[in-house]
Amino acid sequence: MTAAGPAGQLLTRAPLLLRPDPSRTLSRLFVPGQETLIRGESRAMAVIDRVLAMSEDEVESTLARTMARFSGQYRDLGETLAGNFGLVAHRLGSDIEVDRSRRRLIGAYFTQQYAFEAAALFNPSIVPHPDQSGCAPGEVRFVMSLRAVGEGHLSSIGFRTGTISGDGGISVDPPGRFPDIGHSRAVSYDRSLFQEKLAELGHEEENAQFLWSLLPPRFSMAELDAAVGELCLQQVTRGCSVALVDAVRWMAASNYEVEFDARHAISERVLWPSGPAESHGMEDARFVRFTGDGDPVYFGTYSAFDGSSVASHLLETADFRTFTISQLAGKSTSNKGMALFPRRIGGRYAALSRWDRESNGIAYSGDARRWSEAVTVQAPDRPWELVQLGNCGSPIETPAGWLVFTHGVGPMREYSIGAVLLDLDEPERLIAALPEPLLVASESEREGYVPNVVYSCGSLPHGDMVVLPYGCSDSSVRFAIVDLPQLLGRLTPA
């Protein structure tokens, strides 16, 4: 897909439109009786028994039909089915031997296709691609993250790649055929982060202090298991520690790493909710290319939703192949819409925060994990933003200051995109703001899953323009090209 718009305007909508594609599916473990987010009794053993009772001819014919019908949608369907059999094989016990075909067929009965973007595709962010080789003069390749929503309103993070030409032409590459969620694994844990985060959850008691005394500054899952075991051995004299143990294991499971096979293109890589803190969705990733600490790295903050509460989590990657996922500590991280600045300010990490659910604030951190309380920079004031404010991604550095695209919510829950300018050295100081919205939903953009919404999670400067991808009514994605000098000239002093 390629699109470009006319020059000379403050904002130009490109005709390019990305819609959700229900043909893009992931293979997910399917446990009969536990199909939905509502808890149900597993019927796993009953299904396995029925497969074990099938004749060899039935097994071979059913497996052959399954392979013929679905193999074209997978790199290796047999490997997928064998993997899911392995997840339920413990149900058979050690006395039952199952041949290769029956193992794969059992795996097929415990596999489902999940159309991860069938319901909606929206709220993009955009950053320079880590590999700029082969670009023509004036071109830049990009990686764009997207919020994808499938069955059960479950959100994951998908990607697209593309190119921006020197004159603002936007080309989006066709996505790969075989989406994949990669392989998750445990990481080493930060004791001080665990201590601070669990204190927020009310665990500062003697048992918690004892647990921290058993762990080194960075510890492994094996070391955590040993420390928890020691705590449990002293249960009689230390009182009940069940809630603490549950909380620390919940946090450990929410901090992890994901690696994708090199065969999978970036557009095939899907960050799937794997930890308990995000069990009901990973929403609205805001990626930024961070520089100044050696080789560039990409940070992404996203909203982790566990079904009852939401908090900002951090993604870190150098290549969009391996991602480290971390929880964050501090009141400024306890809501949606956090966005990191692209470099340190005064030796510290800085981030935009909507800590109070309605204002734009600034928070600081020494390690990008533990954050200070936010200082409010901009509160709802104008008619089109009286309900609440938030950011539309990481700030863009300009000679005039940090340019921040904002979103505001007004009457009838209509969203608009605006812009403000923050001081380069003291970003908690608001310099200027756009007096009117930069972008509101056009008539063709007003209808969707959530009507009357335009929303972005990140933009990309390119010469004298800014490419601003945005979600339309929580359903699809369009692109706007903003004339940067014109925009800076229209901002009025705060």
Short mmCIF file of C-alpha atoms in Angstrom, two decimals:
data_model
loop_
_atom_site.label_atom_id
_atom_site.label_comp_id
_atom_site.label_asym_id
_atom_site.label_seq_id
_atom_site.Cartn_x
_atom_site.Cartn_y
_atom_site.Cartn_z
CA MET A 1 0.00 0.00 0.00
CA THR A 2 1.33 3.43 -0.89
CA ALA A 3 -0.06 6.89 -0.36
CA ALA A 4 0.99 10.53 -0.38
CA GLY A 5 -0.83 13.80 0.10
CA PRO A 6 -0.58 17.36 -1.30
CA ALA A 7 1.98 19.72 0.14
CA GLY A 8 1.41 23.17 1.65
CA GLN A 9 -1.21 22.30 4.27
CA LEU A 10 -0.77 22.10 8.03
CA LEU A 11 -2.23 18.60 8.09
CA THR A 12 -2.90 16.29 5.17
CA ARG A 13 -4.75 13.00 5.45
CA ALA A 14 -3.18 10.29 3.33
CA PRO A 15 -5.72 8.03 1.59
CA LEU A 16 -3.99 4.92 2.98
CA LEU A 17 -6.24 2.86 5.28
CA LEU A 18 -5.38 -0.25 7.31
CA ARG A 19 -8.27 -2.46 8.34
CA PRO A 20 -8.35 -5.52 10.61
CA ASP A 21 -7.78 -8.78 8.76
CA PRO A 22 -9.68 -11.77 10.19
CA SER A 23 -7.65 -14.16 8.03
CA ARG A 24 -4.56 -13.52 10.19
CA THR A 25 -4.68 -16.15 12.92
CA LEU A 26 -2.58 -17.53 15.74
CA SER A 27 -2.66 -21.10 16.98
CA ARG A 28 -3.70 -21.14 20.62
CA LEU A 29 -4.10 -23.91 23.17
CA PHE A 30 -7.79 -24.80 23.43
CA VAL A 31 -9.01 -26.55 26.57
CA PRO A 32 -12.63 -27.75 26.26
CA GLY A 33 -14.66 -26.34 29.13
CA GLN A 34 -12.33 -23.33 29.48
CA GLU A 35 -13.01 -21.64 26.17
CA THR A 36 -13.79 -18.19 27.56
CA LEU A 37 -12.51 -15.79 30.17
CA ILE A 38 -15.22 -17.19 32.45
CA ARG A 39 -13.86 -20.07 34.52
CA GLY A 40 -15.21 -23.48 33.65
CA GLU A 41 -14.53 -27.08 34.49
CA SER A 42 -11.98 -28.69 32.18
CA ARG A 43 -13.27 -31.49 29.95
CA ALA A 44 -9.75 -32.37 28.81
CA MET A 45 -9.67 -35.99 29.95
CA ALA A 46 -13.05 -36.78 28.45
CA VAL A 47 -11.86 -35.54 25.05
CA ILE A 48 -8.59 -37.46 25.32
CA ASP A 49 -10.47 -40.66 26.21
CA ARG A 50 -12.63 -40.27 23.11
CA VAL A 51 -9.56 -39.92 20.89
CA LEU A 52 -7.96 -42.96 22.54
CA ALA A 53 -11.12 -44.93 21.73
CA MET A 54 -10.95 -44.08 18.01
CA SER A 55 -9.85 -46.81 15.60
CA GLU A 56 -6.55 -46.43 13.77
CA ASP A 57 -8.42 -45.78 10.51
CA GLU A 58 -10.47 -43.02 12.17
CA VAL A 59 -7.32 -41.46 13.59
CA GLU A 60 -5.50 -41.48 10.25
CA SER A 61 -8.44 -40.17 8.21
CA THR A 62 -9.32 -37.43 10.73
CA LEU A 63 -5.70 -36.31 11.02
CA ALA A 64 -5.25 -36.34 7.22
CA ARG A 65 -8.33 -34.14 6.76
CA THR A 66 -7.13 -31.74 9.46
CA MET A 67 -3.64 -31.47 7.96
CA ALA A 68 -5.04 -30.92 4.46
CA ARG A 69 -7.47 -28.25 5.64
CA PHE A 70 -5.13 -26.20 7.86
CA SER A 71 -1.50 -26.85 6.83
CA GLY A 72 -1.42 -23.89 4.42
CA GLN A 73 -1.85 -21.48 7.32
CA TYR A 74 1.19 -22.68 9.28
CA ARG A 75 4.91 -23.03 8.72
CA ASP A 76 4.73 -26.44 10.38
CA LEU A 77 1.30 -27.54 11.55
CA GLY A 78 2.61 -30.92 12.71
CA GLU A 79 5.03 -29.21 15.08
CA THR A 80 2.21 -27.03 16.41
CA LEU A 81 -0.05 -30.01 17.11
CA ALA A 82 2.77 -31.99 18.73
CA GLY A 83 3.54 -29.00 20.95
CA ASN A 84 -0.03 -28.71 22.19
CA PHE A 85 -0.17 -32.46 22.80
CA GLY A 86 2.87 -32.00 25.02
CA LEU A 87 0.96 -29.46 27.11
CA VAL A 88 -1.80 -31.96 27.93
CA ALA A 89 0.20 -35.23 27.83
CA HIS A 90 0.43 -35.34 31.63
CA ARG A 91 -3.28 -36.23 31.64
CA LEU A 92 -2.49 -39.64 30.14
CA GLY A 93 -0.16 -40.77 32.90
CA SER A 94 2.99 -42.82 32.33
CA ASP A 95 1.24 -46.12 31.56
CA ILE A 96 -0.42 -45.07 28.29
CA GLU A 97 1.69 -45.05 25.14
CA VAL A 98 0.38 -43.10 22.15
CA ASP A 99 1.71 -43.31 18.59
CA ARG A 100 2.75 -40.27 16.54
CA SER A 101 -0.52 -39.87 14.62
CA ARG A 102 -2.70 -40.14 17.71
CA ARG A 103 -0.47 -37.65 19.56
CA ARG A 104 -0.91 -35.14 16.76
CA LEU A 105 -4.66 -35.71 16.63
CA ILE A 106 -4.99 -35.18 20.36
CA GLY A 107 -2.98 -31.99 19.84
CA ALA A 108 -5.44 -30.92 17.13
CA TYR A 109 -8.39 -31.30 19.51
CA PHE A 110 -6.55 -28.99 21.90
CA THR A 111 -5.72 -26.35 19.29
CA GLN A 112 -7.76 -23.42 18.03
CA GLN A 113 -7.18 -20.67 15.53
CA TYR A 114 -7.49 -17.21 17.05
CA ALA A 115 -8.09 -14.25 14.72
CA PHE A 116 -6.15 -11.79 16.82
CA GLU A 117 -7.14 -8.67 14.84
CA ALA A 118 -10.58 -9.72 13.66
CA ALA A 119 -12.50 -7.17 15.77
CA ALA A 120 -10.24 -4.11 15.45
CA LEU A 121 -6.82 -2.79 14.48
CA PHE A 122 -5.98 0.66 15.81
CA ASN A 123 -3.89 2.98 18.05
CA PRO A 124 -0.54 2.82 16.22
CA SER A 125 2.91 4.05 17.15
CA ILE A 126 5.78 4.41 14.67
CA VAL A 127 9.59 4.39 14.97
CA PRO A 128 12.55 4.12 12.59
CA HIS A 129 13.29 0.52 11.59
CA PRO A 130 16.51 -0.82 13.16
CA ASP A 131 17.73 -1.73 9.66
CA GLN A 132 17.90 1.22 7.26
CA SER A 133 20.05 -0.52 4.65
CA GLY A 134 18.85 -0.27 1.07
CA CYS A 135 16.87 2.95 1.55
CA ALA A 136 16.99 5.50 -1.25
CA PRO A 137 18.11 9.07 -0.43
CA GLY A 138 15.44 10.78 1.64
CA GLU A 139 13.69 7.53 2.57
CA VAL A 140 13.25 6.04 6.01
CA ARG A 141 12.01 2.57 6.85
CA PHE A 142 9.71 2.26 9.85
CA VAL A 143 8.23 -0.23 12.27
CA MET A 144 4.67 0.46 13.36
CA SER A 145 3.05 -1.16 16.38
CA LEU A 146 -0.71 -1.69 16.44
CA ARG A 147 -3.29 -2.70 18.99
CA ALA A 148 -5.07 -5.77 17.66
CA VAL A 149 -8.35 -6.96 19.19
CA GLY A 150 -9.84 -10.41 18.71
CA GLU A 151 -12.46 -12.67 20.26
CA GLY A 152 -13.38 -11.75 23.83
CA HIS A 153 -12.05 -8.19 23.36
CA LEU A 154 -8.54 -9.49 24.06
CA SER A 155 -5.83 -7.06 22.93
CA SER A 156 -2.35 -7.97 21.71
CA ILE A 157 0.43 -5.98 20.04
CA GLY A 158 1.11 -6.52 16.35
CA PHE A 159 3.49 -4.85 13.90
CA ARG A 160 3.74 -3.61 10.33
CA THR A 161 6.76 -2.31 8.41
CA GLY A 162 6.99 0.22 5.62
CA THR A 163 8.78 3.19 4.06
CA ILE A 164 8.35 6.95 4.04
CA SER A 165 9.75 8.76 1.01
CA GLY A 166 11.34 12.18 1.04
CA ASP A 167 8.12 13.83 -0.16
CA GLY A 168 5.87 12.10 2.38
CA GLY A 169 4.78 9.07 0.38
CA ILE A 170 3.92 6.22 2.77
CA SER A 171 4.28 2.60 1.77
CA VAL A 172 3.17 -0.22 4.08
CA ASP A 173 4.50 -3.71 3.38
CA PRO A 174 2.05 -6.61 3.12
CA PRO A 175 2.09 -8.50 6.44
CA GLY A 176 3.65 -11.97 6.64
CA ARG A 177 1.48 -15.07 6.30
CA PHE A 178 2.40 -16.87 9.51
CA PRO A 179 1.80 -14.81 12.69
CA ASP A 180 3.53 -16.20 15.79
CA ILE A 181 3.72 -15.36 19.50
CA GLY A 182 7.35 -16.41 19.99
CA HIS A 183 8.76 -18.23 22.99
CA SER A 184 8.51 -16.83 26.52
CA ARG A 185 11.12 -17.47 29.20
CA ALA A 186 12.00 -16.31 32.69
CA VAL A 187 14.45 -13.47 33.28
CA SER A 188 16.60 -12.39 36.21
CA TYR A 189 14.61 -10.24 38.63
CA ASP A 190 15.39 -6.94 40.31
CA ARG A 191 14.97 -7.26 44.08
CA SER A 192 14.48 -3.54 44.70
CA LEU A 193 11.81 -3.35 41.98
CA PHE A 194 9.99 -6.32 43.50
CA GLN A 195 10.26 -4.78 46.95
CA GLU A 196 8.89 -1.42 45.83
CA LYS A 197 6.14 -2.89 43.66
CA LEU A 198 4.95 -5.31 46.32
CA ALA A 199 4.98 -2.52 48.90
CA GLU A 200 2.46 -0.75 46.65
CA LEU A 201 0.33 -3.91 46.97
CA GLY A 202 0.53 -3.75 50.77
CA HIS A 203 3.35 -6.25 51.38
CA GLU A 204 5.80 -4.49 53.71
CA GLU A 205 5.34 -6.87 56.63
CA GLU A 206 7.99 -8.88 58.45
CA ASN A 207 7.57 -11.83 56.11
CA ALA A 208 8.35 -9.63 53.11
CA GLN A 209 11.47 -8.22 54.75
CA PHE A 210 12.62 -11.75 55.56
CA LEU A 211 12.08 -12.83 51.96
CA TRP A 212 14.12 -9.91 50.61
CA SER A 213 16.96 -10.74 53.04
CA LEU A 214 17.28 -14.16 51.39
CA LEU A 215 17.60 -12.83 47.84
CA PRO A 216 20.56 -11.16 46.06
CA PRO A 217 20.07 -7.80 44.26
CA ARG A 218 19.33 -9.73 41.06
CA PHE A 219 17.89 -13.20 41.43
CA SER A 220 16.69 -16.11 39.31
CA MET A 221 13.48 -18.12 39.48
CA ALA A 222 15.42 -20.93 41.17
CA GLU A 223 16.66 -18.53 43.84
CA LEU A 224 13.13 -17.21 44.32
CA ASP A 225 11.81 -20.77 44.71
CA ALA A 226 14.48 -21.48 47.34
CA ALA A 227 13.69 -18.29 49.28
CA VAL A 228 9.95 -18.99 49.19
CA GLY A 229 10.64 -22.53 50.39
CA GLU A 230 12.63 -21.20 53.33
CA LEU A 231 9.85 -18.76 54.18
CA CYS A 232 7.28 -21.56 54.11
CA LEU A 233 9.44 -23.69 56.42
CA GLN A 234 9.16 -20.91 59.02
CA GLN A 235 5.41 -20.54 58.62
CA VAL A 236 4.70 -21.63 62.19
CA THR A 237 6.64 -18.75 63.75
CA ARG A 238 6.17 -16.15 61.04
CA GLY A 239 2.42 -16.35 60.49
CA CYS A 240 0.54 -16.71 57.25
CA SER A 241 2.60 -15.85 54.17
CA VAL A 242 0.24 -17.25 51.53
CA ALA A 243 -0.82 -13.83 50.20
CA LEU A 244 2.80 -12.68 49.98
CA VAL A 245 3.90 -15.83 48.16
CA ASP A 246 1.00 -15.53 45.72
CA ALA A 247 1.86 -11.87 45.05
CA VAL A 248 5.57 -12.45 44.50
CA ARG A 249 4.91 -15.35 42.13
CA TRP A 250 2.31 -13.26 40.30
CA MET A 251 4.91 -10.54 39.85
CA ALA A 252 7.60 -12.99 38.73
CA ALA A 253 5.26 -14.38 36.08
CA SER A 254 4.52 -10.82 34.90
CA ASN A 255 8.21 -10.08 34.16
CA TYR A 256 9.57 -12.17 31.33
CA GLU A 257 11.29 -12.25 27.94
CA VAL A 258 9.92 -13.18 24.51
CA GLU A 259 12.07 -14.29 21.59
CA PHE A 260 10.90 -14.84 18.02
CA ASP A 261 12.36 -17.19 15.43
CA ALA A 262 14.48 -15.31 12.88
CA ARG A 263 12.31 -16.85 10.14
CA HIS A 264 9.39 -14.69 11.25
CA ALA A 265 9.23 -11.22 9.70
CA ILE A 266 8.55 -8.35 12.10
CA SER A 267 4.97 -8.18 10.80
CA GLU A 268 4.49 -11.83 11.86
CA ARG A 269 5.56 -11.20 15.46
CA VAL A 270 2.71 -10.77 17.92
CA LEU A 271 3.22 -9.82 21.55
CA TRP A 272 0.58 -11.92 23.26
CA PRO A 273 -0.64 -11.44 26.87
CA SER A 274 1.48 -13.98 28.74
CA GLY A 275 1.74 -12.67 32.31
CA PRO A 276 -1.09 -12.56 34.87
CA ALA A 277 -0.90 -8.77 35.13
CA GLU A 278 -1.97 -8.53 31.46
CA SER A 279 -4.23 -11.57 31.29
CA HIS A 280 -7.05 -9.51 29.76
CA GLY A 281 -4.95 -7.57 27.29
CA MET A 282 -1.86 -5.63 26.23
CA GLU A 283 -3.12 -2.25 25.04
CA ASP A 284 -1.85 0.87 23.25
CA ALA A 285 1.92 0.34 23.02
CA ARG A 286 3.91 3.57 22.72
CA PHE A 287 7.33 2.82 21.20
CA VAL A 288 10.25 5.23 21.08
CA ARG A 289 13.82 4.93 19.77
CA PHE A 290 15.98 5.81 22.76
CA THR A 291 19.50 7.19 22.26
CA GLY A 292 22.39 8.45 24.35
CA ASP A 293 23.30 5.31 26.33
CA GLY A 294 25.41 3.53 23.72
CA ASP A 295 23.67 1.70 20.91
CA PRO A 296 20.06 2.81 20.33
CA VAL A 297 17.37 0.75 22.01
CA TYR A 298 13.61 0.75 21.60
CA PHE A 299 11.39 1.22 24.64
CA GLY A 300 7.67 0.66 24.54
CA THR A 301 5.18 1.33 27.30
CA TYR A 302 1.80 -0.37 27.17
CA SER A 303 -1.29 -0.73 29.34
CA ALA A 304 -1.49 -4.12 31.04
CA PHE A 305 -5.04 -5.10 32.00
CA ASP A 306 -5.71 -8.02 34.37
CA GLY A 307 -9.50 -7.80 34.27
CA SER A 308 -9.87 -5.45 37.21
CA SER A 309 -6.93 -3.03 37.20
CA VAL A 310 -4.61 -1.44 34.67
CA ALA A 311 -0.97 -0.31 34.89
CA SER A 312 1.84 0.73 32.57
CA HIS A 313 4.44 -1.93 31.72
CA LEU A 314 7.71 -1.57 29.83
CA LEU A 315 8.95 -3.32 26.69
CA GLU A 316 12.61 -3.16 25.69
CA THR A 317 14.16 -4.43 22.45
CA ALA A 318 17.12 -3.72 20.20
CA ASP A 319 15.90 -5.60 17.15
CA PHE A 320 12.15 -6.34 17.48
CA ARG A 321 13.06 -10.00 17.77
CA THR A 322 13.76 -10.28 21.51
CA PHE A 323 11.62 -8.30 23.95
CA THR A 324 12.04 -7.90 27.71
CA ILE A 325 8.79 -7.19 29.56
CA SER A 326 8.93 -5.46 32.95
CA GLN A 327 6.45 -4.16 35.45
CA LEU A 328 6.98 -0.62 36.70
CA ALA A 329 6.80 0.88 40.17
CA GLY A 330 5.56 4.27 41.30
CA LYS A 331 2.22 6.05 41.38
CA SER A 332 2.93 7.68 38.02
CA THR A 333 2.86 4.21 36.37
CA SER A 334 -0.44 3.10 37.85
CA ASN A 335 -2.62 4.05 34.92
CA LYS A 336 -2.74 4.09 31.13
CA GLY A 337 -0.86 6.24 28.68
CA MET A 338 2.75 6.45 29.84
CA ALA A 339 5.27 7.52 27.14
CA LEU A 340 9.05 7.79 27.49
CA PHE A 341 11.15 10.66 26.18
CA PRO A 342 13.70 9.62 23.51
CA ARG A 343 16.73 10.50 25.66
CA ARG A 344 17.69 11.26 29.24
CA ILE A 345 17.07 14.73 30.60
CA GLY A 346 19.48 15.90 33.28
CA GLY A 347 20.84 12.37 33.56
CA ARG A 348 17.42 10.83 34.24
CA TYR A 349 14.83 8.99 32.22
CA ALA A 350 11.70 11.09 31.73
CA ALA A 351 8.18 10.09 30.81
CA LEU A 352 4.78 11.56 30.15
CA SER A 353 2.25 10.20 32.64
CA ARG A 354 -1.52 10.38 32.98
CA TRP A 355 -1.26 9.39 36.62
CA ASP A 356 -4.56 10.99 37.69
CA ARG A 357 -6.53 9.68 34.66
CA GLU A 358 -7.19 13.16 33.28
CA SER A 359 -4.02 15.31 33.12
CA ASN A 360 -0.64 15.24 31.41
CA GLY A 361 2.27 15.03 33.81
CA ILE A 362 6.02 14.40 33.85
CA ALA A 363 7.79 11.74 35.93
CA TYR A 364 11.48 10.82 36.29
CA SER A 365 13.44 7.64 36.92
CA GLY A 366 17.04 6.56 37.39
CA ASP A 367 16.56 3.12 35.84
CA ALA A 368 13.35 3.36 33.72
CA ARG A 369 11.65 0.93 36.14
CA ARG A 370 11.02 2.88 39.36
CA TRP A 371 9.38 6.24 38.83
CA SER A 372 8.85 9.40 40.84
CA GLU A 373 5.49 10.99 41.42
CA ALA A 374 4.34 12.91 38.37
CA VAL A 375 4.24 16.70 38.17
CA THR A 376 1.13 17.93 36.34
CA VAL A 377 2.01 19.92 33.21
CA GLN A 378 -1.37 20.29 31.53
CA ALA A 379 -4.85 19.94 32.97
CA PRO A 380 -8.17 19.87 31.08
CA ASP A 381 -9.04 23.45 30.16
CA ARG A 382 -10.44 23.93 26.66
CA PRO A 383 -13.94 22.77 25.65
CA TRP A 384 -12.67 19.95 23.43
CA GLU A 385 -10.61 18.41 26.26
CA LEU A 386 -12.65 19.06 29.41
CA VAL A 387 -13.27 15.37 30.19
CA GLN A 388 -9.65 14.29 30.13
CA LEU A 389 -6.26 14.72 28.52
CA GLY A 390 -3.53 12.30 27.54
CA ASN A 391 -0.54 12.01 25.25
CA CYS A 392 -0.40 10.60 21.73
CA GLY A 393 3.05 9.09 22.13
CA SER A 394 6.58 10.07 23.01
CA PRO A 395 7.71 13.69 22.63
CA ILE A 396 9.57 14.84 19.52
CA GLU A 397 12.65 16.96 20.11
CA THR A 398 12.73 20.25 18.13
CA PRO A 399 14.92 23.36 18.55
CA ALA A 400 11.85 25.11 19.96
CA GLY A 401 11.14 22.45 22.63
CA TRP A 402 9.60 19.03 23.09
CA LEU A 403 6.62 18.68 20.76
CA VAL A 404 3.90 16.49 22.28
CA PHE A 405 0.79 15.43 20.43
CA THR A 406 -2.08 15.15 22.91
CA HIS A 407 -5.57 13.73 22.90
CA GLY A 408 -8.51 15.43 24.55
CA VAL A 409 -12.04 14.20 25.22
CA GLY A 410 -14.93 16.59 24.86
CA PRO A 411 -18.75 16.56 24.56
CA MET A 412 -20.35 13.29 23.47
CA ARG A 413 -17.05 11.57 24.30
CA GLU A 414 -15.50 12.92 21.11
CA TYR A 415 -11.72 12.59 20.91
CA SER A 416 -9.47 15.21 19.29
CA ILE A 417 -5.70 15.40 18.78
CA GLY A 418 -3.91 18.59 19.84
CA ALA A 419 -0.31 19.64 20.44
CA VAL A 420 1.77 21.31 23.14
CA LEU A 421 5.40 22.38 23.48
CA LEU A 422 7.49 21.63 26.59
CA ASP A 423 10.81 23.14 27.67
CA LEU A 424 13.81 21.08 26.51
CA ASP A 425 15.61 21.16 29.87
CA GLU A 426 12.60 21.38 32.17
CA PRO A 427 9.80 19.50 30.38
CA GLU A 428 7.49 20.02 33.35
CA ARG A 429 7.27 23.61 32.08
CA LEU A 430 4.61 24.12 29.38
CA ILE A 431 5.77 26.67 26.79
CA ALA A 432 2.97 26.73 24.27
CA ALA A 433 -0.17 24.93 23.12
CA LEU A 434 -2.27 24.70 20.00
CA PRO A 435 -5.44 26.71 20.65
CA GLU A 436 -7.64 24.43 18.53
CA PRO A 437 -7.57 20.69 17.77
CA LEU A 438 -5.13 19.59 15.11
CA LEU A 439 -7.24 16.59 14.12
CA VAL A 440 -10.82 15.49 14.74
CA ALA A 441 -12.64 12.54 13.20
CA SER A 442 -13.95 13.23 9.71
CA GLU A 443 -17.39 11.97 8.72
CA SER A 444 -15.82 8.83 7.24
CA GLU A 445 -13.89 8.18 10.49
CA ARG A 446 -16.65 8.67 13.07
CA GLU A 447 -18.23 5.22 12.95
CA GLY A 448 -16.57 2.19 14.52
CA TYR A 449 -16.16 0.05 17.61
CA VAL A 450 -15.90 3.23 19.74
CA PRO A 451 -17.36 6.12 17.70
CA ASN A 452 -15.90 9.63 17.28
CA VAL A 453 -12.33 8.73 18.26
CA VAL A 454 -9.00 9.70 16.72
CA TYR A 455 -6.06 8.43 18.75
CA SER A 456 -2.36 7.89 18.19
CA CYS A 457 0.36 6.23 20.27
CA GLY A 458 3.33 7.74 18.47
CA SER A 459 4.52 9.76 15.47
CA LEU A 460 7.72 9.98 13.42
CA PRO A 461 9.49 13.21 12.34
CA HIS A 462 10.94 13.11 8.82
CA GLY A 463 12.53 16.28 7.52
CA ASP A 464 10.07 19.16 7.80
CA MET A 465 7.10 16.87 8.37
CA VAL A 466 5.77 14.52 11.00
CA VAL A 467 4.02 11.30 10.01
CA LEU A 468 1.16 10.79 12.45
CA PRO A 469 -0.62 7.43 12.17
CA TYR A 470 -3.86 7.34 14.11
CA GLY A 471 -6.68 5.00 15.02
CA CYS A 472 -10.16 5.77 13.71
CA SER A 473 -12.98 5.02 16.16
CA ASP A 474 -11.03 2.06 17.62
CA SER A 475 -11.46 0.18 14.35
CA SER A 476 -8.88 1.01 11.69
CA VAL A 477 -5.75 3.09 11.01
CA ARG A 478 -5.11 6.12 8.82
CA PHE A 479 -2.13 8.45 8.39
CA ALA A 480 -1.78 12.22 8.66
CA ILE A 481 1.22 14.25 7.45
CA VAL A 482 1.86 17.34 9.57
CA ASP A 483 3.91 20.32 8.35
CA LEU A 484 6.29 20.75 11.28
CA PRO A 485 7.34 24.41 10.77
CA GLN A 486 3.71 25.44 10.33
CA LEU A 487 2.68 23.58 13.46
CA LEU A 488 5.41 25.14 15.58
CA GLY A 489 4.40 28.56 14.23
CA ARG A 490 0.77 28.06 15.28
CA LEU A 491 1.49 27.10 18.87
CA THR A 492 0.61 29.99 21.18
CA PRO A 493 2.41 30.78 24.47
CA ALA A 494 0.92 29.08 27.49
#
